Coordinates of C-alpha atoms and ligand atoms in Angstrom, one line a residue:
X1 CA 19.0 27.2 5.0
X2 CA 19.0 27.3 1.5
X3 CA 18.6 23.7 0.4
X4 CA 15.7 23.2 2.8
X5 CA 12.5 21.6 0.9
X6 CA 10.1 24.7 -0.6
X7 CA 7.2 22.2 0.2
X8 CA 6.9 19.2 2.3
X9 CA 7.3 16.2 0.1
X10 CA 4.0 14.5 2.2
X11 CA 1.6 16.9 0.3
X12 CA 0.4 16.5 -3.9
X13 CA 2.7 17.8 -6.7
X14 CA -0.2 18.3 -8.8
X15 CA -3.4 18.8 -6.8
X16 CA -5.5 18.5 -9.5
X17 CA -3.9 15.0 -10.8
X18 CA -4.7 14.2 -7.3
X19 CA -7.9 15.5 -7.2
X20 CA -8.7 13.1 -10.1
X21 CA -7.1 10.4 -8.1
X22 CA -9.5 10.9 -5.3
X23 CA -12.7 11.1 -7.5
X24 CA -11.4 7.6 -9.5
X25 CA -10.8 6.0 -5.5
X26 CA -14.3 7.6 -4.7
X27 CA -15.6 6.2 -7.7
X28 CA -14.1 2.8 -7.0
X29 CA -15.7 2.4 -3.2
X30 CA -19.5 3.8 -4.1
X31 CA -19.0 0.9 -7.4
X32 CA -18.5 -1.9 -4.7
X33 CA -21.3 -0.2 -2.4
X34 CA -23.6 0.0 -5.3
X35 CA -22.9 -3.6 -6.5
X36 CA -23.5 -4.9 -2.5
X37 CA -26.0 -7.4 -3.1
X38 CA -24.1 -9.2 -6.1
X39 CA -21.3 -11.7 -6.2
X40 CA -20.1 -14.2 -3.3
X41 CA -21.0 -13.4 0.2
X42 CA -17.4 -14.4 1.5
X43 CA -14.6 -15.1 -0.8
X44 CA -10.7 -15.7 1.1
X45 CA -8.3 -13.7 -0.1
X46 CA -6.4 -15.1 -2.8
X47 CA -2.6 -15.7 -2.8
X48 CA -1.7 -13.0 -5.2
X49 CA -3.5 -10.6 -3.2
X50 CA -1.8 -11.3 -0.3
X51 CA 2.0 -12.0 -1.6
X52 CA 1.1 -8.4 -3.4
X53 CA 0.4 -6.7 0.4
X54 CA 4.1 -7.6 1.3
X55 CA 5.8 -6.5 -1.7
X56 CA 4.0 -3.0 -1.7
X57 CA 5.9 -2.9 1.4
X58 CA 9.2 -3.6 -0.2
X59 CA 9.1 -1.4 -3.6
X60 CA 7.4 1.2 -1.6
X61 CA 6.9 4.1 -2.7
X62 CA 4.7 3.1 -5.6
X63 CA 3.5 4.8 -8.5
X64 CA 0.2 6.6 -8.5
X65 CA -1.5 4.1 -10.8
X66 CA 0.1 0.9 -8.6
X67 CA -0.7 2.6 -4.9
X68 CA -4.1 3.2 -6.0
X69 CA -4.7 -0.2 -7.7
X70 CA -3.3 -2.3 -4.9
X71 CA -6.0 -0.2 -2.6
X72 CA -8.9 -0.6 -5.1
X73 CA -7.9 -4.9 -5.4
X74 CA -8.7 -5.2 -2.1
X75 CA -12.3 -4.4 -2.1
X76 CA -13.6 -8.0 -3.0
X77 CA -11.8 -9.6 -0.1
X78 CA -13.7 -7.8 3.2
X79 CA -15.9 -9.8 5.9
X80 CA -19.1 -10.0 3.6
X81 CA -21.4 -8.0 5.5
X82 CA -21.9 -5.5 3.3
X83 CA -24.0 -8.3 1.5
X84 CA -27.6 -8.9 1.9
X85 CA -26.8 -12.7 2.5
X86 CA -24.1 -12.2 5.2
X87 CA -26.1 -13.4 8.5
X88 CA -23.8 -14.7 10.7
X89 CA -22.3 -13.4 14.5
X90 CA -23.4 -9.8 15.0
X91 CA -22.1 -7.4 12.3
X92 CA -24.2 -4.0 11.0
X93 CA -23.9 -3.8 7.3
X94 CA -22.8 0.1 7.2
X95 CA -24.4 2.1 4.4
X96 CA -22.8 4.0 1.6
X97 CA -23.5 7.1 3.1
X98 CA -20.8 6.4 5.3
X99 CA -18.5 7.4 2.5
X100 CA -19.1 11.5 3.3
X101 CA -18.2 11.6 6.9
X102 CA -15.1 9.8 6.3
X103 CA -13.8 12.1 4.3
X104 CA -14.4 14.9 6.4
X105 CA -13.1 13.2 9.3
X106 CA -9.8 12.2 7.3
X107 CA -9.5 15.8 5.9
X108 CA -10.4 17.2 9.8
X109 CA -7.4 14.6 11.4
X110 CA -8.6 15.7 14.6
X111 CA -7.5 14.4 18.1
X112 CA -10.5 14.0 20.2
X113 CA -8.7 13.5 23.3
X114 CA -9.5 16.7 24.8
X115 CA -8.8 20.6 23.5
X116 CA -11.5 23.2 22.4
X117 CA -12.7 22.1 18.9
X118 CA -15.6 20.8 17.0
X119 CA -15.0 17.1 17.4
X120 CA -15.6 17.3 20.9
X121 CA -18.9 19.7 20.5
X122 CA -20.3 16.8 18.4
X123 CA -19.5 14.2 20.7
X124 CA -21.3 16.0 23.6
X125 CA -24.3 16.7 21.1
X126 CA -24.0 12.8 20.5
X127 CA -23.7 12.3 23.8
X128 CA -27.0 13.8 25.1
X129 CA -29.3 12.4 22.2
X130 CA -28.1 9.0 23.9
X131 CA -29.3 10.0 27.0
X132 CA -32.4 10.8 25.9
X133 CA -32.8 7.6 23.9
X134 CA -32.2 5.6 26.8
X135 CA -34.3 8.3 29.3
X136 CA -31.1 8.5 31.3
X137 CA -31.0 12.2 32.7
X138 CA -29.1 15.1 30.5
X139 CA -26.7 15.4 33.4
X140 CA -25.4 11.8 32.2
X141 CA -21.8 11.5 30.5
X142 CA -20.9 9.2 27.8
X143 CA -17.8 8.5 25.2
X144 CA -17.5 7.4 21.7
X145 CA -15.5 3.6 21.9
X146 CA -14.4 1.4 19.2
X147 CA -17.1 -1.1 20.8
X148 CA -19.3 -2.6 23.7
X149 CA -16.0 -4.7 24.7
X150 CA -14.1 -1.4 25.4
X151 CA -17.5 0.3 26.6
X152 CA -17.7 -2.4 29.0
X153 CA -14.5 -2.6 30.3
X154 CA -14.9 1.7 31.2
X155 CA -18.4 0.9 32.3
X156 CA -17.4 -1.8 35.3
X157 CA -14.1 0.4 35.7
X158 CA -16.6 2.7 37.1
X159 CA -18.3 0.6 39.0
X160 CA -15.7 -1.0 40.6
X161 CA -14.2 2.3 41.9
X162 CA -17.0 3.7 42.9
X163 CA -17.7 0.7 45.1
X164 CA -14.6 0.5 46.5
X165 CA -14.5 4.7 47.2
X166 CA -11.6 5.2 44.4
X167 CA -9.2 4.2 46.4
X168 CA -8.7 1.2 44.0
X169 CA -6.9 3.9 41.4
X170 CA -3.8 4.3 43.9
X171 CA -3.8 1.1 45.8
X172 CA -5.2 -1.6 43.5
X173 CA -7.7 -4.0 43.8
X174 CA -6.1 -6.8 46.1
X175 CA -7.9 -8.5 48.2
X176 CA -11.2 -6.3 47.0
X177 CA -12.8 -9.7 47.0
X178 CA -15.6 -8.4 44.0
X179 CA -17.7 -10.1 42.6
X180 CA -19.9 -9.4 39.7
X181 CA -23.3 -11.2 37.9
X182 CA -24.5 -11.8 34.8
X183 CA -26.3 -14.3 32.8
X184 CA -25.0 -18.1 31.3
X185 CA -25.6 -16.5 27.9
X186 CA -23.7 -13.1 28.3
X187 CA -20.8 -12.1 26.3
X188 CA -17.4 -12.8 27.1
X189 CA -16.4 -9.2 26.9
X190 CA -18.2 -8.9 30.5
X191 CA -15.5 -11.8 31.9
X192 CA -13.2 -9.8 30.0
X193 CA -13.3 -6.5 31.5
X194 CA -13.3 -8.4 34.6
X195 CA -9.7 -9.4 33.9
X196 CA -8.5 -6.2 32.1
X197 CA -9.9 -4.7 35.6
X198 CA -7.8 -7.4 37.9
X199 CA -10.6 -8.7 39.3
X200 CA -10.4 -11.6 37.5
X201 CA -12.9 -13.8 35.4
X202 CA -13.6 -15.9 38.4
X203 CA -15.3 -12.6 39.8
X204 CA -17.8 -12.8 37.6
X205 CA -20.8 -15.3 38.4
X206 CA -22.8 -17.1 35.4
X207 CA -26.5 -17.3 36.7
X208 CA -28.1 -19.8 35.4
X209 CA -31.2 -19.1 32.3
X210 CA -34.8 -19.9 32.2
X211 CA -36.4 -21.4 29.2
X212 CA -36.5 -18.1 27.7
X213 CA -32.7 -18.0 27.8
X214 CA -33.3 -15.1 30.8
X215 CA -31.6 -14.8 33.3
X216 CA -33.4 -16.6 36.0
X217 CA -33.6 -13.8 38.8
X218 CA -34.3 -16.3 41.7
X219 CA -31.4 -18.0 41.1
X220 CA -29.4 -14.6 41.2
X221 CA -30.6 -13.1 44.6
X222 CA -29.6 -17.0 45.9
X223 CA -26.1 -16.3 44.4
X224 CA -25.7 -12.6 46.0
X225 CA -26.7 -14.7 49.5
X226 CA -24.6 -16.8 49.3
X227 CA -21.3 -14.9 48.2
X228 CA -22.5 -12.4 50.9
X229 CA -22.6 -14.7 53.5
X230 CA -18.9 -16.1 52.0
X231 CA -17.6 -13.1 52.9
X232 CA -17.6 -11.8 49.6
X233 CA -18.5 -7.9 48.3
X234 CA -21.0 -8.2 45.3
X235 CA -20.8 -4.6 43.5
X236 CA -22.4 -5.0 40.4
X237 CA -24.7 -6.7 38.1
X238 CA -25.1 -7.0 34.2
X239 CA -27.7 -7.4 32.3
X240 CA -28.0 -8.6 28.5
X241 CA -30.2 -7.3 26.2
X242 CA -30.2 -9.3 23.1
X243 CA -27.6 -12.4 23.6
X244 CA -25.4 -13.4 20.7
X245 CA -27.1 -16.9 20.7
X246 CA -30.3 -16.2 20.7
X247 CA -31.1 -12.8 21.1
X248 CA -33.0 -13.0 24.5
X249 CA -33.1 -9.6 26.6
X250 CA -32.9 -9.9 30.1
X251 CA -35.6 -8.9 32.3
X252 CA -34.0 -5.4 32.5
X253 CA -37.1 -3.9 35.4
X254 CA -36.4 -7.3 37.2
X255 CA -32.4 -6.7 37.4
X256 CA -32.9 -2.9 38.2
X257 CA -35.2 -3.8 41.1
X258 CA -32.9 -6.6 42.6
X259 CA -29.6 -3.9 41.8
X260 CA -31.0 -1.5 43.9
X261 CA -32.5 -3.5 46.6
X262 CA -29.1 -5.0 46.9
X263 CA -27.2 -1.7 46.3
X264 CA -25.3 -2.7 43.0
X265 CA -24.1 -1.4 40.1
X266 CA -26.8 -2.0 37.2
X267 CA -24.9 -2.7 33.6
X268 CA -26.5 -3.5 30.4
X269 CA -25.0 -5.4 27.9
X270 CA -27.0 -3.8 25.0
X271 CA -24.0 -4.3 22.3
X272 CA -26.9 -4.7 19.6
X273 CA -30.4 -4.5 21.0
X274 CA -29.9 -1.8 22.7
X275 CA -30.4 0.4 19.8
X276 CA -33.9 -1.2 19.8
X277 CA -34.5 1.3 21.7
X278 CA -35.5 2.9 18.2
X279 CA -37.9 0.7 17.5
X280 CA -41.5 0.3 17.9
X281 CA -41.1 -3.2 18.3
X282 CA -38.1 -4.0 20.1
X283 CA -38.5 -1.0 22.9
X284 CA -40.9 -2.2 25.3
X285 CA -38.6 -5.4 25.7
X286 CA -36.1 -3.0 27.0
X287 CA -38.4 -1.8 29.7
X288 CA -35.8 -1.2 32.7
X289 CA -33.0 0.1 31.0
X290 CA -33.7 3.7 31.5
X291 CA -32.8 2.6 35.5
X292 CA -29.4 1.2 34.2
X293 CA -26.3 2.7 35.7
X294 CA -24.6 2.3 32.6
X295 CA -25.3 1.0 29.0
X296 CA -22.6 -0.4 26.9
X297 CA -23.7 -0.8 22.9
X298 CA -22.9 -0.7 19.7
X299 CA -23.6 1.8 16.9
X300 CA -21.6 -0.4 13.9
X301 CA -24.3 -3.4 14.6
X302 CA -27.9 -2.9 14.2
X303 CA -27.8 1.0 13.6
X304 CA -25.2 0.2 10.7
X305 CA -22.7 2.8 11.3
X306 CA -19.8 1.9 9.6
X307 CA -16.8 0.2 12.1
X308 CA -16.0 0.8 14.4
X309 CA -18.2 2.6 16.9
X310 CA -19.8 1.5 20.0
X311 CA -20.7 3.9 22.8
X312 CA -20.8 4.0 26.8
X313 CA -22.9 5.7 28.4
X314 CA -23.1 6.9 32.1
X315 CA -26.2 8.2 34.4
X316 CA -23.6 9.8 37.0
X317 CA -21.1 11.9 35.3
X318 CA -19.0 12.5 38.5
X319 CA -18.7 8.9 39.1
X320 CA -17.4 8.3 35.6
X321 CA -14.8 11.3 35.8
X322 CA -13.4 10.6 39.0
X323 CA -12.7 7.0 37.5
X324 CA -10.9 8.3 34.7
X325 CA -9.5 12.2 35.3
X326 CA -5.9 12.8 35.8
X327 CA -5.2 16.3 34.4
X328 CA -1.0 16.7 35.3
X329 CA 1.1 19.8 34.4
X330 CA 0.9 19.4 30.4
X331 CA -2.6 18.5 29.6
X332 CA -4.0 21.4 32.6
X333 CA -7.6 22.7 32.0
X334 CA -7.8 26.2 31.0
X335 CA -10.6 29.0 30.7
X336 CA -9.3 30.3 27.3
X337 CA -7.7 29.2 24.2
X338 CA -7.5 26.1 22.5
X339 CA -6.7 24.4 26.1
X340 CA -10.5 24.7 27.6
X341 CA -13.4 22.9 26.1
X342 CA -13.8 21.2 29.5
X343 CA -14.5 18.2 30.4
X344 CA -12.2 16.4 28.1
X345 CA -12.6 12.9 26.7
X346 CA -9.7 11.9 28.1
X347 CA -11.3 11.8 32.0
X348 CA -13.8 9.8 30.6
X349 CA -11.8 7.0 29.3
X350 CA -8.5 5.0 28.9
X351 CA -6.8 7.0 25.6
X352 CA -5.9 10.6 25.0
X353 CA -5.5 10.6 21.3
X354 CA -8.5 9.3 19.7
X355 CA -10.0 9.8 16.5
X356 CA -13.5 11.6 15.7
X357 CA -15.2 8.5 15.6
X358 CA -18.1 10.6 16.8
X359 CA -18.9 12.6 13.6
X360 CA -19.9 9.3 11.3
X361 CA -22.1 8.5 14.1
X362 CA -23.8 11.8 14.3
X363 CA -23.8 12.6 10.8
X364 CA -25.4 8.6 10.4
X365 CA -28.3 9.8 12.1
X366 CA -28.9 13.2 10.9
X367 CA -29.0 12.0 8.0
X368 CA -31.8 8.9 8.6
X369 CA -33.4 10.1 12.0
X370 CA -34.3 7.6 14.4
X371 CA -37.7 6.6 12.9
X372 CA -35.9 5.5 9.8
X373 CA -33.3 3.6 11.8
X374 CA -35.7 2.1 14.1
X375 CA -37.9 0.9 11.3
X376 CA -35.3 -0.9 9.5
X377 CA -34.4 -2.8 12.9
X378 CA -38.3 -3.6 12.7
X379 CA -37.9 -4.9 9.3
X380 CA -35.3 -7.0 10.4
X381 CA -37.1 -8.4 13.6
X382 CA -39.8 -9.2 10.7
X383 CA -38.1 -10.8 8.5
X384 CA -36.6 -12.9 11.0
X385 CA -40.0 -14.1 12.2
X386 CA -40.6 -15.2 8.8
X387 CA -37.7 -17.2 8.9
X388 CA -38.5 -18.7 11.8
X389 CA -42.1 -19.8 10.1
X390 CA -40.5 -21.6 7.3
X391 CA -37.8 -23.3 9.4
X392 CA -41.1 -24.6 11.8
X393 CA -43.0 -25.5 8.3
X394 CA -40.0 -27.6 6.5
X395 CA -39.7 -31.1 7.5
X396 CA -36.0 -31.2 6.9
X397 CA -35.4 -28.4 9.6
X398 CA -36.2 -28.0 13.1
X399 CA -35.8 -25.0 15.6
X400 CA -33.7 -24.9 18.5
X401 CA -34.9 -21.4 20.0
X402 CA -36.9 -19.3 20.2
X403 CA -37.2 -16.1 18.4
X404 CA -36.9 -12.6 20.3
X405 CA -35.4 -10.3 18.1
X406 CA -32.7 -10.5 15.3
X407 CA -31.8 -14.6 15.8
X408 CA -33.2 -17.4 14.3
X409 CA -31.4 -21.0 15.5
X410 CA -32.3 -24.2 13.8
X411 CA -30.9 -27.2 12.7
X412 CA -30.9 -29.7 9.7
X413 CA -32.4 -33.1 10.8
X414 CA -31.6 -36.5 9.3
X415 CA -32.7 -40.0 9.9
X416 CA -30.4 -42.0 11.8
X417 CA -27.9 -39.9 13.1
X418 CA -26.6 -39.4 16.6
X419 CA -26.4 -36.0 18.1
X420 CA -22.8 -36.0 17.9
X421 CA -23.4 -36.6 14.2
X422 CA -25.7 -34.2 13.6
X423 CA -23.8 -31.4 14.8
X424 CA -20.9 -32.1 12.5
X425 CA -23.5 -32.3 9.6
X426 CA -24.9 -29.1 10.7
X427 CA -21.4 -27.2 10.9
X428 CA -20.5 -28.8 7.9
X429 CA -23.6 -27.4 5.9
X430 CA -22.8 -23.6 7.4
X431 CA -19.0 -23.7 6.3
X432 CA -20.2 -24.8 2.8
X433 CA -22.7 -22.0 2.4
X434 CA -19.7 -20.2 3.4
X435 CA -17.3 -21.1 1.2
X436 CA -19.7 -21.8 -2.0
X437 CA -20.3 -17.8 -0.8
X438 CA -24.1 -18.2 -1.1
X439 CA -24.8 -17.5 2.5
X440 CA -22.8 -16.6 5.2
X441 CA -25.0 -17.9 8.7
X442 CA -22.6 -18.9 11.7
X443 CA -22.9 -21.7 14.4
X444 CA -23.5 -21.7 18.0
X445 CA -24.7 -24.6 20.6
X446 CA -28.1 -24.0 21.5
X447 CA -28.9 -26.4 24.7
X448 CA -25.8 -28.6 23.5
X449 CA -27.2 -28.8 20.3
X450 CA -24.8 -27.2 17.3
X451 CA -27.5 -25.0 15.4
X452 CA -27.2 -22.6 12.1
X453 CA -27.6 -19.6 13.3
X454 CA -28.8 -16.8 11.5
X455 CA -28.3 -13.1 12.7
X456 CA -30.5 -10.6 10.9
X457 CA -29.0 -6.9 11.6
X458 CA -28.5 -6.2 8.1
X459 CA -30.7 -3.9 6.4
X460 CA -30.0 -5.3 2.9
X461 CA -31.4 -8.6 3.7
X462 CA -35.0 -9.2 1.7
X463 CA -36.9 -12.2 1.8
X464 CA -36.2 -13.6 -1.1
X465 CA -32.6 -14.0 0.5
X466 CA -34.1 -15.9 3.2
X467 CA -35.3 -18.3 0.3
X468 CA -31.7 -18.5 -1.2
X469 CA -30.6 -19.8 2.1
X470 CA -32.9 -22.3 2.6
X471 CA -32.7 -23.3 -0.9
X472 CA -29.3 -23.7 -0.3
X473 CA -29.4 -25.2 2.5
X474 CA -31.7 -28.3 1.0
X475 CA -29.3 -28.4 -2.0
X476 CA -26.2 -28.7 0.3
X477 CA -27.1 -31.2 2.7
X478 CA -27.1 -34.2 0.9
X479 CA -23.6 -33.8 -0.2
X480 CA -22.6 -32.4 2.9
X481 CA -24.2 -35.9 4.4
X482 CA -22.2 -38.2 2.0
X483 CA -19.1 -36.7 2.8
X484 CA -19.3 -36.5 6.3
X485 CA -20.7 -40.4 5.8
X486 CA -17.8 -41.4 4.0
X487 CA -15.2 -39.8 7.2
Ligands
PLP501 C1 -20.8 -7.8 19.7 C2 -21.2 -8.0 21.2 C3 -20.3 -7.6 22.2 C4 -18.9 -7.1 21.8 O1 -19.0 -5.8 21.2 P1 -17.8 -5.3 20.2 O2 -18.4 -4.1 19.6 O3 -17.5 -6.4 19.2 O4 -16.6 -5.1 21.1 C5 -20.7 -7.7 23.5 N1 -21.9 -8.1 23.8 C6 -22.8 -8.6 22.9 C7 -24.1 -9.1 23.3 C8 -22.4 -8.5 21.5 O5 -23.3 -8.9 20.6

C-alpha cells in the first residue's frame, strides 16, 4: 500500500513544538494551583464559556493556540475546593503534587483490569498498606473505586452473596427477603447499593440516633428481633464513621459486637473519617473498625488525593472473589506472559477496563507519609474546634451540634422570627456567601433545624478564613433579612 500514512496522524508533527505546548499547559495548571487561595471561592460559569464548549465541538479540529486556550479558560470555573474558603459537603482539596502522577498515568494509558503489569503491582502494594492501616489481616483484598458509593455497592455485593451461599449470582435475589441496618444519619449511597443490588431501599432499616447523632444500639438489636421474628433474614449491618451532617462515628466496637453475636456482615461507611485512621486524634474514635468485614472510604476527601479515588477494602479475599470472578475463554488466567499477574482486578469488582487510579494514590502518600497526612486531618479537627468556640461566643449565632470531627453546624438567630423563617434566612445567608464567592459552607437540617454547615477537610483552610466567614456572615445577614422580609 503505497498511499498508506508514514505516521499516524494521532501523534505530534513537531515534538518539540509540542513539547513546549505541554510545558505552557503545565505552566498554566501549577499558576492556578499556586494562586489557590486567591479570587472567588465559586464563580458559575459564564455564558461565553459555555457557548464556546459547543462550538469547539463544531470547528473541531482547532489550532494549537485555540485547543490549548479553550482548555486553559476553563480553570476558573471548577467546584471551588481547591480554595481555602470552600467548606461545604465533603470534598478533599487535592494538592498540586497531584500534577506528576497524572502525567505518568496519562503517558502509562494502562488498563488495570487484569494482565501482568505494573499498575496492578502498585495496587496490590496499595492494597496491603490499607490493611495495615485499618489492622485488617494481610490476607485481606481490596480495589481502587472512583468512590465510597461504588465501594459500597461491591462491599454489600459481598455480603449479600455470601449470605445467601452465591447462589444469588445465577438465580437472583427474589424472595431473599434481606434486610440490612444502618443509622438515621447514614449516607444514601448505603440505600443505594441496596437498590443497585435488587434488594431494594426498603431492605435497608434507618435505626434511630442518640443525642450524639449515634446510632442508638438498643434500638438496633430490637429491630433485628423484630424482622427476625417477621420472618425476615438480616445479613448485614453498617456502620458510619463520620456522618455528612455532623460528622458523628458510630460506636464501631458496639456494632462489631452486636454483628457478630447476630452473625452479620459488619460494613463501615468511613467515606471520610475513615482515613482518621491517620491521625492521632481521630483514631481512637474508630476503635472497632479493625473487626469490620469491610470498609468503604474515600482517598479524594480528607487524604486530598485528587478525584476521583475511593477504596474498598475486604478482610476475606475469597469471599470477595467468589462475588466477583468470572474468568471465560478470552480473559483465562495464565502462568506466563502478559496473561498472568493473578488475581485480576476484574474478580474483584464490576469493570474490566479501569484506569490506574491507583498510582496517584500511592504516589500521594509516598510522597507525604502518613504522619504528614494524619496531622493535617488533626489540623483540621482543630481548627474546626475553634470554630465551634466562636460560633458558642457570638450572640448572633447559635450551634446546632455538636462537634466530633471535621463539622461545625450552627445557625444565624434573629428576634422575631419563626422557625420556618429562620431556616430560609439561614439558606439564604449560605447561597449569598456563595455566590458573593467569599465562602462556600453548605446547608443541612440538623434536628429540623436548617443550619450552615461547615465541612473542614481542606488543608488550605487557616484561621483567619474562619474569621472571613464569620465576618461575612455578620455583614450578610442583615441584607439577607430585608430581602427575605420584604418576600
Ligand atoms: C461522600 C460520602 C459518601 C459517598 O462517597 P463518594 O466518594 O462521593 O461516592 C458516602 N458516605 C459518606 C459518609 C460520605 O461522606
Amino acid at each position: 500500500m503505497t498511499d498508506f500514512p508514514e505516521k499516524s496522524a494521532l501523534e505530534p508533527d513537531d515534538w518539540a513544538a509540542f513539547r513546549q505546548r505541554a510545558h505552557e499547559t503545565l505552566d498554566r495548571a501549577l499558576d492556578r494551583l499556586e494562586q489557590a487561595g486567591t479570587g472567588s471561592v465559586w464563580s458559575p460559569v459564564p455564558k461565553d464559556v459555555e457557548s464556546q464548549l459547543e462550538q469547539a465541538l463544531v470547528a473541531a479540529p482547532l489550532e494549537a493556540d485555540a485547543c490549548d486556550a479553550a482548555l486553559a479558560s476553563l480553570l476558573p470555573y471548577g467546584v471551588g475546593n481547591t480554595h481555602p474558603r470552600f467548606l461545604g459537603w465533603v470534598h478533599g482539596s487535592g494538592t498540586p503534587f497531584g500534577l506528576l502522577p497524572a502525567m505518568i498515568e496519562a503517558s502509562l494509558n494502562a488498563n488495570c483490569g487484569g494482565r501482568d503489569h505494573v499498575g496492578l503491582k502498585v495496587e496490590r502494594a496499595l492494597t496491603a498498606w490499607v490493611a495495615e492501616q485499618f489492622g485488617f489481616p494481610q490476607t485481606a483484598s481490596g480495589l481502587v473505586v472512583t468512590g465510597t458509593s461504588m465501594a459500597t455497592v461491591v462491599a454489600l455485593k459481598v455480603a449479600r452473596d455470601a449470605a445467601l451461599g452465591f447462589a444469588s449470582r445465577e438465580t437472583g435475589v427474589d424472595g431473599s427477603k434481606l434486610v440490612a441496618y444502618t443509622s438515621a444519619e447514614a449516607h444514601a449511597c448505603n440505600a443505594r447499593a441496596l437498590d443497585i443490588l435488587g434488594l431494594g431501599t426498603s431492605a435497608l432499616r434507618k435505626i434511630a440516633v442518640n443525642g450524639a447523632f449515634r446510632m442508638d444500639l438498643s434500638a438496633l438489636k430490637s429491630a433485628i428481633d423484630r424482622d427476625r421474628a417477621a420472618g425476615l433474614v438480616p445479613f448485614a449491618v453498617i456502620g458510619t464513621a463520620g456522618t455528612v451532617n455532623t460528622g458523628a462515628i458510630d460506636d464501631l466496637g458496639g456494632l462489631a459486637v452486636i454483628a457478630e453475636q447476630e452473625k452479620l456482615w459488619f460494613h463501615v461507611d468511613g467515606a471520610f473519617a475513615a482515613s482518621g485512621i491517620l491521625s492521632d486524634e481521630v483514631a481512637p474514635k474508630l476503635r472497632g473498625i479493625e473487626r469490620a468485614h469491610s470498609i468503604a472510604f474515600d482517598f479524594h476527601k480528607w487524604l486530598h488525593v485528587n478525584y476521583d479515588a475511593g477504596f474498598v477494602l475486604v478482610r476475606d479475599e475469597d469471599l470477595h472473589r467468589r462475588t466477583f470472578s468470572t474468568r471465560p475463554e478470552y480473559l483465562k488466567a495464565a502462568e506466563r506472559g502478559l496473561a498472568a499477574g493473578n488475581p485480576w482486578p476484574v474478580e474483584f469488582g464490576p469493570e474490566l477496563s479501569r484506569g490506574f487510579r491507583a498510582l496517584k494514590v500511592w504516589a500521594h502518600i509516598a510522597e507525604f507519609g502518613p504522619q504528614r497526612l494524619g496531622a493535617a486531618i488533626s489540623e483540621n479537627c482543630q481548627l474546626v474546634r475553634t470554630l465551634a468556640a466562636l460560633v458558642d461566643d457570638a450572640p448572633s449565632l447559635e450551634r446546632l451540634a455538636p462537634v466530633e470531627t471535621s463539622i461545625c453546624c450552627f445557625r444565624y438567630r434573629a428576634d422575631g422570627l419563626t422557625e420556618s423563617e429562620l431556616d430560609a434566612l439561614n439558606e439564604e445567608i449560605v447561597v449569598r456567601l456563595q455566590e458573593t464567592g467569599v465562602a462556600a459552607p453548605s446547608t443541612t437540617k440538623v434536628n429540623g433545624k436548617l443550619a450552615i454547615r461547615v465541612n473542614i477537610t481542606n488543608h488550605r483552610t487557616r484561621e483567619a478564613d474562619l474569621h472571613v466567614l464569620l465576618g461575612a456572615i455578620d455583614d450578610l445577614a442583615p441584607e439577607a433579612l430585608a430581602q427575605f422580609r420584604h418576600t
